[in-house]
Amino acid sequence: MTDVQRDDVDIPTEDGVADACLVRPADGRPRPGVLFYQDAYGPRPHLKSMADRLAAAGYTVLLPNVFYRLGRAPVVDLPEFIDPAADPTIWERLGPMLAGLTSDLVKRDAGAYLRWLADSPLVADGPVALTGYCMGSRLALWTAGAHPDRVAAAAGFHGGGLATDAPDSPHLEAPRITAELYFGHADEDASLPPAQIARFEEALTAAGVRHTCEVYTGAHHGYTQADTPAYHREADERHWAALLDLLKRTF
């Protein structure tokens, strides 16, 4: 495994400055870029350790605080082990933040993140890849649809609300997506019932999007997040194998 270096960076956007964590191989050579979209809990030690693992595999990884309009990370103070069942106020605080992050804002911010990556000497020339977790799966789809010339691959894991009746449902981006997609769904996930899984894959197939969608048996929403009760080690390692395989095919 490659030694990695973390740096805090600020990214100018149309609405202010987004704080972010940049992780890359310590040798300083330009590497393929990966835009890492957080879950609802935001940038924290566990997500940064995931970014470390990606960087050690040979990528320059940008983990932005997508809630930067509300403050620098951590926007909400959370315990080391996050258990909403033990503290219902966690979602009382996070819910309005998620509702305020509209698809239009996500797409606008994505342009800033992608420009920053394109301008960085630590990122190799060419398109980048995306990976997203929980709500980050939706952000990855909106980004891939809004910036098809900049996104070569996108992955999403235990994503919710991917194919709803909303006018900006992520599955409606399918006709604009040129990237290859991989999505690992949790089979015990109330935020993505079987009907939505079917609608999502039907949209991708109808649009001719190269994709693989798999359902991880026994996994709950949040199965990659080791600092939560939802963590599922077998599903998490399966996610890493699928993500790294997608990146190897891409770059």
PDB file of C-alpha atoms in Angstrom, residues 156-160 183-194 197 214-224 230 232 235:
ATOM      1  CA  GLY A 156     -22.949   4.552  -5.228  1.00  0.00           C
ATOM      2  CA  PHE A 157     -23.433   2.411  -2.146  1.00  0.00           C
ATOM      3  CA  HIS A 158     -26.500   1.970   0.065  1.00  0.00           C
ATOM      4  CA  GLY A 159     -28.103   4.945  -1.658  1.00  0.00           C
ATOM      5  CA  GLY A 160     -31.655   5.954  -0.855  1.00  0.00           C
ATOM      6  CA  PHE A 183     -24.362   0.616  -7.548  1.00  0.00           C
ATOM      7  CA  GLY A 184     -24.376  -1.675  -4.538  1.00  0.00           C
ATOM      8  CA  HIS A 185     -27.801  -1.635  -2.895  1.00  0.00           C
ATOM      9  CA  ALA A 186     -28.611  -2.862   0.605  1.00  0.00           C
ATOM     10  CA  ASP A 187     -31.422  -5.400   0.602  1.00  0.00           C
ATOM     11  CA  GLU A 188     -32.631  -4.242   4.032  1.00  0.00           C
ATOM     12  CA  ASP A 189     -33.004  -0.582   3.167  1.00  0.00           C
ATOM     13  CA  ALA A 190     -36.355   1.127   3.612  1.00  0.00           C
ATOM     14  CA  SER A 191     -35.065   4.166   1.705  1.00  0.00           C
ATOM     15  CA  LEU A 192     -34.669   2.089  -1.474  1.00  0.00           C
ATOM     16  CA  PRO A 193     -37.460  -0.507  -1.731  1.00  0.00           C
ATOM     17  CA  PRO A 194     -37.488  -3.152  -4.485  1.00  0.00           C
ATOM     18  CA  ILE A 197     -34.407  -0.610  -7.427  1.00  0.00           C
ATOM     19  CA  GLU A 214     -26.148  -5.508  -7.259  1.00  0.00           C
ATOM     20  CA  VAL A 215     -28.156  -6.106  -4.108  1.00  0.00           C
ATOM     21  CA  TYR A 216     -26.082  -7.010  -1.064  1.00  0.00           C
ATOM     22  CA  THR A 217     -27.960  -9.645   0.916  1.00  0.00           C
ATOM     23  CA  GLY A 218     -28.185  -9.052   4.640  1.00  0.00           C
ATOM     24  CA  ALA A 219     -26.872  -5.493   4.400  1.00  0.00           C
ATOM     25  CA  HIS A 220     -28.581  -2.451   5.865  1.00  0.00           C
ATOM     26  CA  HIS A 221     -28.559   1.188   4.788  1.00  0.00           C
ATOM     27  CA  GLY A 222     -25.113   2.428   5.805  1.00  0.00           C
ATOM     28  CA  TYR A 223     -23.306  -0.914   5.591  1.00  0.00           C
ATOM     29  CA  THR A 224     -19.919   0.700   4.776  1.00  0.00           C
ATOM     30  CA  ALA A 230     -25.383  -0.454  10.273  1.00  0.00           C
ATOM     31  CA  HIS A 232     -21.586  -4.981   7.738  1.00  0.00           C
ATOM     32  CA  ALA A 235     -20.731  -6.080   2.467  1.00  0.00           C
TER      33      ALA A 235
END
